[in-house]
mmCIF file of C-alpha atoms and ligand atoms in Angstrom:
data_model
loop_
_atom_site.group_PDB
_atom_site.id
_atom_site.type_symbol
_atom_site.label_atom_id
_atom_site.label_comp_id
_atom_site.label_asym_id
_atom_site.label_seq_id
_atom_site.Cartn_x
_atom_site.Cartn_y
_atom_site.Cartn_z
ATOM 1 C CA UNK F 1 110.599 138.853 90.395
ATOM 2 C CA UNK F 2 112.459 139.141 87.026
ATOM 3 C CA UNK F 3 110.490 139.371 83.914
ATOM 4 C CA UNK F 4 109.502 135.863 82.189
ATOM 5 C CA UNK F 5 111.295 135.681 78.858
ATOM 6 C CA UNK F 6 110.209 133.522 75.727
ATOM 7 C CA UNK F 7 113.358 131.138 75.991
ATOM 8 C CA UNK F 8 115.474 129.769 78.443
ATOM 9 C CA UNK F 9 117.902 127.506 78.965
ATOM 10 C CA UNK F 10 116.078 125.474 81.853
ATOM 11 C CA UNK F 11 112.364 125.187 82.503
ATOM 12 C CA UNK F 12 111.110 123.227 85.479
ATOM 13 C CA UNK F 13 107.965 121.810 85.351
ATOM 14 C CA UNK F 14 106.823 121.214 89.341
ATOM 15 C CA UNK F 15 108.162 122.749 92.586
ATOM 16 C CA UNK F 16 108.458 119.998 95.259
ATOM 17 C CA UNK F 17 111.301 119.237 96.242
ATOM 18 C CA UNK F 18 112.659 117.295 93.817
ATOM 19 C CA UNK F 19 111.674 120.843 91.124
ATOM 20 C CA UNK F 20 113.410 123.148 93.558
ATOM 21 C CA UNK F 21 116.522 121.055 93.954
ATOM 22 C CA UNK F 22 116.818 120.838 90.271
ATOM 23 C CA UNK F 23 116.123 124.755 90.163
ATOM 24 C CA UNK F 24 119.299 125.283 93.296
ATOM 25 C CA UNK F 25 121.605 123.579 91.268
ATOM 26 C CA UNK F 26 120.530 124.528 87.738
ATOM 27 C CA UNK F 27 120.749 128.671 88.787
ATOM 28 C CA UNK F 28 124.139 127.882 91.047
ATOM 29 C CA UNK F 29 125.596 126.561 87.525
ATOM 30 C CA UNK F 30 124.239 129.906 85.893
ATOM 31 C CA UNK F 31 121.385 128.781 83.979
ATOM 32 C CA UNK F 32 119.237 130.935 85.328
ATOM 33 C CA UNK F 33 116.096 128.652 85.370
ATOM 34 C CA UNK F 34 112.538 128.882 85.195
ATOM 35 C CA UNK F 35 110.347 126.694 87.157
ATOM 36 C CA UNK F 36 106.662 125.999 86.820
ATOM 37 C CA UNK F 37 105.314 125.685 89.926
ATOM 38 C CA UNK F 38 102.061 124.044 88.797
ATOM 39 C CA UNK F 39 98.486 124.193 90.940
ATOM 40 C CA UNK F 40 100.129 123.148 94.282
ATOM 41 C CA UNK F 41 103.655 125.883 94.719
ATOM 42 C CA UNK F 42 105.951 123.734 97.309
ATOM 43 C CA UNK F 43 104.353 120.209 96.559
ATOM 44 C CA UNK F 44 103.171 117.678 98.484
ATOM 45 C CA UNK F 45 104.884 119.115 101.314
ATOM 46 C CA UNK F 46 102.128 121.763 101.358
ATOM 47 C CA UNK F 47 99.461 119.518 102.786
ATOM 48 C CA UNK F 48 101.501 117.985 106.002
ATOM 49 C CA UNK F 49 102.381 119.192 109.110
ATOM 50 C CA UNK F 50 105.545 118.292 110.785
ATOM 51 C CA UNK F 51 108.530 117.001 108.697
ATOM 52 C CA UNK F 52 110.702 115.345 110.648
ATOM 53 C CA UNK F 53 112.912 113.005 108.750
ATOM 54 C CA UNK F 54 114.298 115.678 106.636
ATOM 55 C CA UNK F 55 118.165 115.858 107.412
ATOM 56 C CA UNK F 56 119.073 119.117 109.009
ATOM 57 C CA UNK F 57 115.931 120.585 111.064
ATOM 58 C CA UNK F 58 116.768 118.621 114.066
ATOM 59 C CA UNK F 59 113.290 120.138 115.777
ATOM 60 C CA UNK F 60 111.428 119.513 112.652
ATOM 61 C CA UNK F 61 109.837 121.812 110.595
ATOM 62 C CA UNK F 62 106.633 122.459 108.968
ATOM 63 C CA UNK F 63 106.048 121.069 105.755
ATOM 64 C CA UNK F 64 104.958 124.510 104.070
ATOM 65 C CA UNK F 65 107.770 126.638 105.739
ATOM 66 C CA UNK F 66 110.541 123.912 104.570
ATOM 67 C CA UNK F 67 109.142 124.248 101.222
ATOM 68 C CA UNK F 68 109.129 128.092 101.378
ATOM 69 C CA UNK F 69 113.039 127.949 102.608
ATOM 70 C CA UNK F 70 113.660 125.526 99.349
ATOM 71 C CA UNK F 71 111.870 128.201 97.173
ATOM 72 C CA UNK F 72 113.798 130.980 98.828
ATOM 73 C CA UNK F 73 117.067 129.321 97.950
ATOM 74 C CA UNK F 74 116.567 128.102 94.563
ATOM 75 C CA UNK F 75 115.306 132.084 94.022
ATOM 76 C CA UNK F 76 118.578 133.661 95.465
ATOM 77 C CA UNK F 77 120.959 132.225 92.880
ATOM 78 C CA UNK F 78 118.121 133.450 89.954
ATOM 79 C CA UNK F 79 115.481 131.244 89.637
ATOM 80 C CA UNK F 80 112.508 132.774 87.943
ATOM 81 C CA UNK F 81 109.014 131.229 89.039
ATOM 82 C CA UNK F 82 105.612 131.014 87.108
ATOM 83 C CA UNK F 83 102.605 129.903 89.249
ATOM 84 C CA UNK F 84 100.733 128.414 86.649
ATOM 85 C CA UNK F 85 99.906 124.885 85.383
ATOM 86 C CA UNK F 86 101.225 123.857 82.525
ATOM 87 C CA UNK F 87 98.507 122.575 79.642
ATOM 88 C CA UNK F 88 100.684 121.022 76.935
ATOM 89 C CA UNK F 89 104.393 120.423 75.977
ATOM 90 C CA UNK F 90 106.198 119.491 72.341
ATOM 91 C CA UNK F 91 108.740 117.416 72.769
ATOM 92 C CA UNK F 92 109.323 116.888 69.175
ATOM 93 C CA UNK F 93 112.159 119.152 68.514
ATOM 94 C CA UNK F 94 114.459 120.918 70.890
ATOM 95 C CA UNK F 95 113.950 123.841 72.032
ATOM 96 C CA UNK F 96 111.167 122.306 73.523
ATOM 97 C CA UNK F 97 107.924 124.249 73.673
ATOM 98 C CA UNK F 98 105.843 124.540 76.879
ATOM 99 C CA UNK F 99 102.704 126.117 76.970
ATOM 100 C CA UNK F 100 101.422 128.086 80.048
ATOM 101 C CA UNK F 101 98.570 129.843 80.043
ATOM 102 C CA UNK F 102 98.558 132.185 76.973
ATOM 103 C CA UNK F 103 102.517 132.079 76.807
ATOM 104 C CA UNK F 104 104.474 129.252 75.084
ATOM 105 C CA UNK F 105 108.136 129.018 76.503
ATOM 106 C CA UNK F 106 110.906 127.662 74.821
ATOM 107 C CA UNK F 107 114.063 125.630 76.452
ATOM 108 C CA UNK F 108 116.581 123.767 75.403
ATOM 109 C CA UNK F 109 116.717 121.226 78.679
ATOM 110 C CA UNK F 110 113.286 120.186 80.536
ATOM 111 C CA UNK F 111 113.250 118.739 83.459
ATOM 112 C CA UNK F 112 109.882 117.138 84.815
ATOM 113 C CA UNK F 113 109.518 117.263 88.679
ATOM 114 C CA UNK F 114 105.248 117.331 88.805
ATOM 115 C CA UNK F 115 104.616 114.282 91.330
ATOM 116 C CA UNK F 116 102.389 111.990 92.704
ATOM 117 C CA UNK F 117 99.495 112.744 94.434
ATOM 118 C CA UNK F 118 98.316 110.190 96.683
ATOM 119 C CA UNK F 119 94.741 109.433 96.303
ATOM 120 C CA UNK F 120 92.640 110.485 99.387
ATOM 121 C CA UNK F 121 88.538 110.353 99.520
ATOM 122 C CA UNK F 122 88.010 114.212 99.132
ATOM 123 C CA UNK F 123 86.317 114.858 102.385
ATOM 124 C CA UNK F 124 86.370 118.302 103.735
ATOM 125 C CA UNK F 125 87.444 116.463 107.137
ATOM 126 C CA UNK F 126 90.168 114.693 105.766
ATOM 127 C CA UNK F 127 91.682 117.562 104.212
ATOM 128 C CA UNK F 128 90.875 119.462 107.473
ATOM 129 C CA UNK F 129 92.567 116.532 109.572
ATOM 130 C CA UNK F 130 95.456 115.854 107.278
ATOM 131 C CA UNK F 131 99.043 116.155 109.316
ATOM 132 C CA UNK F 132 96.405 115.973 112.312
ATOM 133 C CA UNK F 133 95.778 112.296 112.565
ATOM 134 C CA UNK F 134 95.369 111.845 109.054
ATOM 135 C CA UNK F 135 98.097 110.649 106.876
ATOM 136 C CA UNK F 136 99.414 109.232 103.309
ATOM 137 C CA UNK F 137 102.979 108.282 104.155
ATOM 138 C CA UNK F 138 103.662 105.493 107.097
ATOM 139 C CA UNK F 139 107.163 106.224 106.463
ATOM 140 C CA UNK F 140 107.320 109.692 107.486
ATOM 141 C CA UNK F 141 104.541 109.860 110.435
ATOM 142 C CA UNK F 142 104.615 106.043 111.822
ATOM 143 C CA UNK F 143 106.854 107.606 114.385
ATOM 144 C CA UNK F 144 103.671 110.084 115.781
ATOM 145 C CA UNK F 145 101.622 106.756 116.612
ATOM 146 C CA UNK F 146 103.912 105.203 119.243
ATOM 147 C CA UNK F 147 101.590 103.214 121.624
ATOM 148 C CA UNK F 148 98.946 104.015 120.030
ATOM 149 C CA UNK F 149 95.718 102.620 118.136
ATOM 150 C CA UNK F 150 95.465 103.629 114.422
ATOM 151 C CA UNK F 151 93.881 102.113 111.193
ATOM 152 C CA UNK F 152 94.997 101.812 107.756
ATOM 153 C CA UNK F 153 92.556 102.353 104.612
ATOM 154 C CA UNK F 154 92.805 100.288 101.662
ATOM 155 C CA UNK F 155 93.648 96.622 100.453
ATOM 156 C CA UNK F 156 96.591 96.258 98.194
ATOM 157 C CA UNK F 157 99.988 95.935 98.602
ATOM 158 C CA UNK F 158 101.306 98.828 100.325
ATOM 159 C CA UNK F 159 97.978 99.222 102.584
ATOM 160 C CA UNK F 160 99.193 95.991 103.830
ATOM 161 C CA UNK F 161 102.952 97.161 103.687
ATOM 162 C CA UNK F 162 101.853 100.020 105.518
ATOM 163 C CA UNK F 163 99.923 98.256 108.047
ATOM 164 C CA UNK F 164 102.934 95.745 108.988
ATOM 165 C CA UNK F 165 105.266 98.313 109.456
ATOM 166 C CA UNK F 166 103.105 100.614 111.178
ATOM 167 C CA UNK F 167 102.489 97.435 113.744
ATOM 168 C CA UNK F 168 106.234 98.973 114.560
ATOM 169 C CA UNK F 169 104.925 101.664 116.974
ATOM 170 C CA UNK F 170 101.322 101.296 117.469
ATOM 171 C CA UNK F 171 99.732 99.260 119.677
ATOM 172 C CA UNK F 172 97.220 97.901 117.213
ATOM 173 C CA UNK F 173 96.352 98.698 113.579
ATOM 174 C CA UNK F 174 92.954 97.818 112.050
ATOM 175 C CA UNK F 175 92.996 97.679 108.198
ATOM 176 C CA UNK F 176 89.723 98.908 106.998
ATOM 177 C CA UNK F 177 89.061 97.278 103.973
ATOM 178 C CA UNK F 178 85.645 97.700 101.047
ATOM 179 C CA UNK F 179 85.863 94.115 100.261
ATOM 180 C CA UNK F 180 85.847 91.112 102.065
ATOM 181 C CA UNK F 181 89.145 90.157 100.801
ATOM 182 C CA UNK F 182 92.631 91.882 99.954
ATOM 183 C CA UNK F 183 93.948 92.734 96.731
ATOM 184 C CA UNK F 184 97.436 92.276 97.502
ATOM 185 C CA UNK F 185 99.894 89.509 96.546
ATOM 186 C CA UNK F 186 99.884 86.171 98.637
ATOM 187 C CA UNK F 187 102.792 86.624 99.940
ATOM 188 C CA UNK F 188 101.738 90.458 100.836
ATOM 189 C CA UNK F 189 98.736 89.113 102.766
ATOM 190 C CA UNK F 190 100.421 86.479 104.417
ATOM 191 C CA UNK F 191 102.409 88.447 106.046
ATOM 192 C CA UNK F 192 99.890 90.846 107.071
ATOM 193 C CA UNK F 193 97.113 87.956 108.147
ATOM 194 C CA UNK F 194 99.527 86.447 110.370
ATOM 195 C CA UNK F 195 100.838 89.813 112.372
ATOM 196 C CA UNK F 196 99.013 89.808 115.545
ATOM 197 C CA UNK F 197 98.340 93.195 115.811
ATOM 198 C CA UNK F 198 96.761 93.773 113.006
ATOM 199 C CA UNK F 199 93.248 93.728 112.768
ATOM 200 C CA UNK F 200 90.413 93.581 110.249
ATOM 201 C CA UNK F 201 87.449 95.490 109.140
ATOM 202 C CA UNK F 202 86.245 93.987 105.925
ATOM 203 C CA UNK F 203 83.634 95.575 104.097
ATOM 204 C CA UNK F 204 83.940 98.705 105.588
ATOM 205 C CA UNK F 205 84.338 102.225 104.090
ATOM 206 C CA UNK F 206 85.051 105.584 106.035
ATOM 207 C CA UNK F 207 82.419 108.346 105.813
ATOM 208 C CA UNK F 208 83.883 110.416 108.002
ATOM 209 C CA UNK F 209 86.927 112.285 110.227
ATOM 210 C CA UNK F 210 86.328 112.969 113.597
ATOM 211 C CA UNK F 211 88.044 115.769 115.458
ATOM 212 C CA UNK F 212 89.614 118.966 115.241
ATOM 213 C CA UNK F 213 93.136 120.132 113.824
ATOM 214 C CA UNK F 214 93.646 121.236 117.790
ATOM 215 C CA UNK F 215 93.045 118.298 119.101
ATOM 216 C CA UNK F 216 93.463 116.104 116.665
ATOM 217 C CA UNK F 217 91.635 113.070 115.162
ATOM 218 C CA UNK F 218 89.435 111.146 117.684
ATOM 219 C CA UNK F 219 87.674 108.146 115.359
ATOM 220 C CA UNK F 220 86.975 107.652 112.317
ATOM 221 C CA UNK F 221 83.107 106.969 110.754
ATOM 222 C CA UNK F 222 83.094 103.768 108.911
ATOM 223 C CA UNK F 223 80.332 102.219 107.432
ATOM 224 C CA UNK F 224 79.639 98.794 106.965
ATOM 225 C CA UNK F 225 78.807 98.432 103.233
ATOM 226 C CA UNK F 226 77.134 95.166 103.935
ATOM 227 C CA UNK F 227 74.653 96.204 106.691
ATOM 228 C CA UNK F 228 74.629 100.519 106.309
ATOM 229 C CA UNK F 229 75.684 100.298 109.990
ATOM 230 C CA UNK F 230 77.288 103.445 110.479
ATOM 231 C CA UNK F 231 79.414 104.141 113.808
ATOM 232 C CA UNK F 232 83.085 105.593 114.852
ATOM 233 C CA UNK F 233 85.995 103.409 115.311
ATOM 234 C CA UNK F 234 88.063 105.488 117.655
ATOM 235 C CA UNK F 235 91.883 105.832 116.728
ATOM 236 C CA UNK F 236 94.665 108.704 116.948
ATOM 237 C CA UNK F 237 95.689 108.181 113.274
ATOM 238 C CA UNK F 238 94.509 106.903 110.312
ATOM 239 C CA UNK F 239 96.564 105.904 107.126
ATOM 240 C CA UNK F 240 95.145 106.324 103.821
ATOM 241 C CA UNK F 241 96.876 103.821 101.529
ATOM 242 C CA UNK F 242 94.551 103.219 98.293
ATOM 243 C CA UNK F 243 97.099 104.603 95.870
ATOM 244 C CA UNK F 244 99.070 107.204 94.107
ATOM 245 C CA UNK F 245 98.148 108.409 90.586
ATOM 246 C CA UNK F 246 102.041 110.152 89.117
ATOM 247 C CA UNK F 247 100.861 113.959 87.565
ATOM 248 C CA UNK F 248 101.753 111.859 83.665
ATOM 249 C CA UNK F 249 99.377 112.783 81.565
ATOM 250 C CA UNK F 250 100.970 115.607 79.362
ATOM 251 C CA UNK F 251 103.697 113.035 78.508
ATOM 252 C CA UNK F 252 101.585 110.609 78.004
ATOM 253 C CA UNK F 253 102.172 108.918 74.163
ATOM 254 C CA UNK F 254 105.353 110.802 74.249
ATOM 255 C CA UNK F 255 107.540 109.809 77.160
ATOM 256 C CA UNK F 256 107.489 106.095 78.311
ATOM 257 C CA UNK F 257 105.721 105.142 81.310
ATOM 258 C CA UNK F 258 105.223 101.861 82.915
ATOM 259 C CA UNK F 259 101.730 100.492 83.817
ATOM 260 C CA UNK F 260 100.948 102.976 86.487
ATOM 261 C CA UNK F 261 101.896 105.846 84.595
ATOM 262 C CA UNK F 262 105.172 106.478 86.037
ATOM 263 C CA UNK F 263 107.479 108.345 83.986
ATOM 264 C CA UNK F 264 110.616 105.750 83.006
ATOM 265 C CA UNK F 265 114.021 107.046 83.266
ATOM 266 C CA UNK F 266 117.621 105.909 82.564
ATOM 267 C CA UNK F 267 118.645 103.302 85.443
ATOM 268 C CA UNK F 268 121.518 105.607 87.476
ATOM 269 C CA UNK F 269 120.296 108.739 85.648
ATOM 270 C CA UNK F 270 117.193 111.541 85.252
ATOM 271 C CA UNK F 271 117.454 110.789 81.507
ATOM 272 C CA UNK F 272 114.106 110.044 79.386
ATOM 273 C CA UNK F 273 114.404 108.562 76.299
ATOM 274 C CA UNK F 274 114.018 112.349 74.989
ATOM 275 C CA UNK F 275 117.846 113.729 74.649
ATOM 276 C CA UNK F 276 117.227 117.349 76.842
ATOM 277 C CA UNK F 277 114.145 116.006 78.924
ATOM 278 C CA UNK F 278 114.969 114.772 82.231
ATOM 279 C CA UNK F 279 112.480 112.883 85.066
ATOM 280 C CA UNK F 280 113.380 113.676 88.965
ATOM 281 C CA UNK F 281 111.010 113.021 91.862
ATOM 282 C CA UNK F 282 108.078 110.717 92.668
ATOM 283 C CA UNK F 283 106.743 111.196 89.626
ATOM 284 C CA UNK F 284 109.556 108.404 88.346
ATOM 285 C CA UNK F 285 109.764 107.043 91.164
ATOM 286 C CA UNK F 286 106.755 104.716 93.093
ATOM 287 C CA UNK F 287 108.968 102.963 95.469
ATOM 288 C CA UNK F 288 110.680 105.821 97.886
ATOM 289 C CA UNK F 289 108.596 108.661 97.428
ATOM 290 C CA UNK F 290 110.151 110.933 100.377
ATOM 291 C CA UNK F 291 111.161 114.648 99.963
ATOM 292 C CA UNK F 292 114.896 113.263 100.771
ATOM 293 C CA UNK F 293 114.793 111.179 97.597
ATOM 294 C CA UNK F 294 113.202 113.526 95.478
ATOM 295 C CA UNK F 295 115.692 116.179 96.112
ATOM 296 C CA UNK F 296 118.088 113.726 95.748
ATOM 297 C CA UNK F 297 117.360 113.212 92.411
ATOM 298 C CA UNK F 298 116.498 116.995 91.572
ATOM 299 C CA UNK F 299 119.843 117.427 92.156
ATOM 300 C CA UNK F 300 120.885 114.755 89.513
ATOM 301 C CA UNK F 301 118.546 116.324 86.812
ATOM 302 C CA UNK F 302 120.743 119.326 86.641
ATOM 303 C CA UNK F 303 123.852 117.658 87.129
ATOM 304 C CA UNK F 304 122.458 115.862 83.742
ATOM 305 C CA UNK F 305 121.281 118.993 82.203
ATOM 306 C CA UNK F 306 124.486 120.519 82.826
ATOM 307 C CA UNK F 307 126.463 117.688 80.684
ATOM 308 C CA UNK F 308 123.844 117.341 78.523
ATOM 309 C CA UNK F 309 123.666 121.459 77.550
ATOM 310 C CA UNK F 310 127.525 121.005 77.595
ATOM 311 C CA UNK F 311 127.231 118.160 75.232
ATOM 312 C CA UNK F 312 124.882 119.384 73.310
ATOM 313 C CA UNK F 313 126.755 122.999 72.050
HETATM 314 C C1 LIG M 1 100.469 114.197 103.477
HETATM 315 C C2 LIG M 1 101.889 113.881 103.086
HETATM 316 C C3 LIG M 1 102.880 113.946 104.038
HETATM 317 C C4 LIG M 1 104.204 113.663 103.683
HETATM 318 N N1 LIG M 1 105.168 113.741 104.639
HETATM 319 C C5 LIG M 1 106.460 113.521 104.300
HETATM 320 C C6 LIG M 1 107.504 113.629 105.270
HETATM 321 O O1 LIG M 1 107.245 113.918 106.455
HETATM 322 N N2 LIG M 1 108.774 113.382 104.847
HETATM 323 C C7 LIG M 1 109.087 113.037 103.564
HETATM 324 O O2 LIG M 1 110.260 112.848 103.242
HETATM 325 N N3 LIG M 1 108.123 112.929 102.631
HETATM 326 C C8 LIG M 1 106.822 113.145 102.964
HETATM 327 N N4 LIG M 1 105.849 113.011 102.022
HETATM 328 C C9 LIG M 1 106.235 112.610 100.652
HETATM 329 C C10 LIG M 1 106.814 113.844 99.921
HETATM 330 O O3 LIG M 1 105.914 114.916 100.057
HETATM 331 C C11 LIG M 1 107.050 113.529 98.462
HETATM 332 O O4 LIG M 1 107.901 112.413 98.341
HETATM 333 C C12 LIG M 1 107.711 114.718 97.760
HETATM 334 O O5 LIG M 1 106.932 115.879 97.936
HETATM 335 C C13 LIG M 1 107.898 114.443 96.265
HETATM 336 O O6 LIG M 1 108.466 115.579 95.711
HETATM 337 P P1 LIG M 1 108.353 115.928 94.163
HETATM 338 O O7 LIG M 1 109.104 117.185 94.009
HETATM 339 O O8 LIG M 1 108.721 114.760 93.348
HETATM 340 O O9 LIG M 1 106.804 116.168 93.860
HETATM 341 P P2 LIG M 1 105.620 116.919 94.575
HETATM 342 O O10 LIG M 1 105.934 117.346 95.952
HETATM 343 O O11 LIG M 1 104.455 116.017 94.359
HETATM 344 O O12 LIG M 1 105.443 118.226 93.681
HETATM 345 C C14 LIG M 1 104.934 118.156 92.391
HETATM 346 C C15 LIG M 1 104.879 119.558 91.810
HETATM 347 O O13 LIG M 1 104.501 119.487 90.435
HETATM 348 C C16 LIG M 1 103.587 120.511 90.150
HETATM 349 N N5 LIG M 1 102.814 120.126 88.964
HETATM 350 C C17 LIG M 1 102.081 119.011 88.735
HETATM 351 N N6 LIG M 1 101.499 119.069 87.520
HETATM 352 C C18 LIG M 1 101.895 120.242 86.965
HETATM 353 C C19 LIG M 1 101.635 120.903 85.726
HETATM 354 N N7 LIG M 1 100.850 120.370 84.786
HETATM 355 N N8 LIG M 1 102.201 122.102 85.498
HETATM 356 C C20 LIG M 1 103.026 122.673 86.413
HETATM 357 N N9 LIG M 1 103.310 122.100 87.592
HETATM 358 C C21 LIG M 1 102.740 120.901 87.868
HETATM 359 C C22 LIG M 1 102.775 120.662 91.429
HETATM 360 O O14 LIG M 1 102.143 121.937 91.493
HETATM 361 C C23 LIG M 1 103.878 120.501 92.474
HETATM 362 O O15 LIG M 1 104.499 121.725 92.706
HETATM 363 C C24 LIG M 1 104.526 113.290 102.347
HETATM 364 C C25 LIG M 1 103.502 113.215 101.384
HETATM 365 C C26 LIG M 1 102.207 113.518 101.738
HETATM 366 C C27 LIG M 1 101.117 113.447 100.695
#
């Protein structure tokens, strides 16, 4: 790996896909970049099994070994890589200074790539059964559940957008719900109250995972909040869909965000209201959020850098 310098023309921050795109087309336009692959190298990716709607493994591939091959790439046309969080950026004055650990790196184009991270309960089970049976995207595993029985955790909008379209291939989906209503919009609910194969468990939390990565997931353990009746609802797949929290907060007061905390960027560009600090990835973006995407617009970060550097001297 080649030695970390104070100052570089590039710095990553994040190393999804959306980071490691960036960092491909960054080094292939001889920037020589330096990404920052936070807490979690590879991304979200990291914690699933099989990808399968990523364009060009027509047998799928495993989440961690896609994200190693994106890594590998980005590295061959001289990326450099620090696997370290970072604690604090200033923005005020270009080059920008990020600080890492002890070091504080300079650059004179940032691009932020540092994600979502979709809110799960924190059981050992779940993150045992994750890719297994357990899931936080309906878009990329609804496919695994054809004719099957699953459930769906939560009660806002996209737990009930989930649960529709997840009514797509499995035979029945029970939305397991805290309260004894939804929190989604009217017309969100509607639409979910009146599909018939959706079913629901109101008041209702999960405790637990049943099964084995092996075998999979058998039931989950729900407990009714109401009564502290505890007993398994048996399903091959269960959706967890109470939220996403975007990885903001060292830009927060400094970059704009809208009311969730997603970074805002440019309509049709990467661009944040900073001139040299560029947004790619779910962490601007709360309506795809698919690795597709967020390479997509990794790859439009350092197409912007690019003009912007070329601008800029
Ligand atoms: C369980 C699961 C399964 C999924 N399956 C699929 C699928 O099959 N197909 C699909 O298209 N999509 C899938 N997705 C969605 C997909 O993973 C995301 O859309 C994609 O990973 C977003 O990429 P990203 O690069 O924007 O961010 P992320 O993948 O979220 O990466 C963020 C990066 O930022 C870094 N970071 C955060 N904070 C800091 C910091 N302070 N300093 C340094 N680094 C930091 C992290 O370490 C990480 O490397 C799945 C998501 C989950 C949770």
């Amino acid at each position: 790996m080649a030695d970390i310098q104070d100052h570089y023309r590039v710095v990553i921050i994040g190393s999804g896909p959306a980071g490691l795109t960036a960092a491909l087309y960054a080094a292939r336009a001889n920037f020589a970049p330096l990404v920052i692959e936070g807490v979690q190298p590879g991304g979200q990716l990291t914690i699933t099994t099989d990808v399968e709607n990523y364009p060009g493994f027509p047998e799928g591939i495993m989440g961690p070994d896609m994200m190693d091959k994106f890594r590998e790439q980005a590295e061959r046309f001289g990326t450099s890589y620090i696997t370290d969080e970072v604690s604090s950026v200033d923005l005020n004055e270009r080059p920008f200074t990020i600080k890492v650990g002890k070091r504080s790196i300079k650059a004179d184009a940032l691009i932020i790539a540092t994600g979502a991270t979709a809110k799960l309960l924190g059981l050992e089970s779940e993150k045992l059964l994750m890719g297994h049976g357990v899931s936080a995207c309906a878009t990329c595993d609804g496919w695994f559940f054809r004719g099957k029985e699953i459930a769906v955790m939560g009660g806002g909008d996209s737990a009930c957008e989930e649960a529709n379209y997840l009514t797509k291939f499995a035979t029945k989906v029970t939305l397991i719900h805290r309260r004894g209503e939804l929190r989604a919009s009217k017309i969100m609910q509607h639409r979910v109250e009146s599909n018939p194969k959706v079913e629901f468990l109101w008041h209702h939390t999960i405790e637990d995972f049943v099964g084995a990565p092996e075998t999979g997931l058998e039931a989950v353990r729900v407990k009714n909040v109401q009564t502290g009746e505890v007993y398994d609802l048996k399903v091959a797949g269960v959706f967890m869909a109470i939220g996403h929290k975007p990885n903001t907060e060292l830009f927060m007061g400094v970059l704009d965000t809208d009311e969730t905390g997603y970074l805002i960027t440019e309509p049709g560009s990467t661009r944040t209201k900073i001139p040299g600090v560029f947004a790619c990835g779910d962490v601007q973006d709360h309506i795809y959020r698919q690795a597709v995407t967020a390479a997509g617009s990794g790859c439009m970060a350092a197409i912007d850098v690019e003009r912007f550097l070329g601008e800029a001297e």
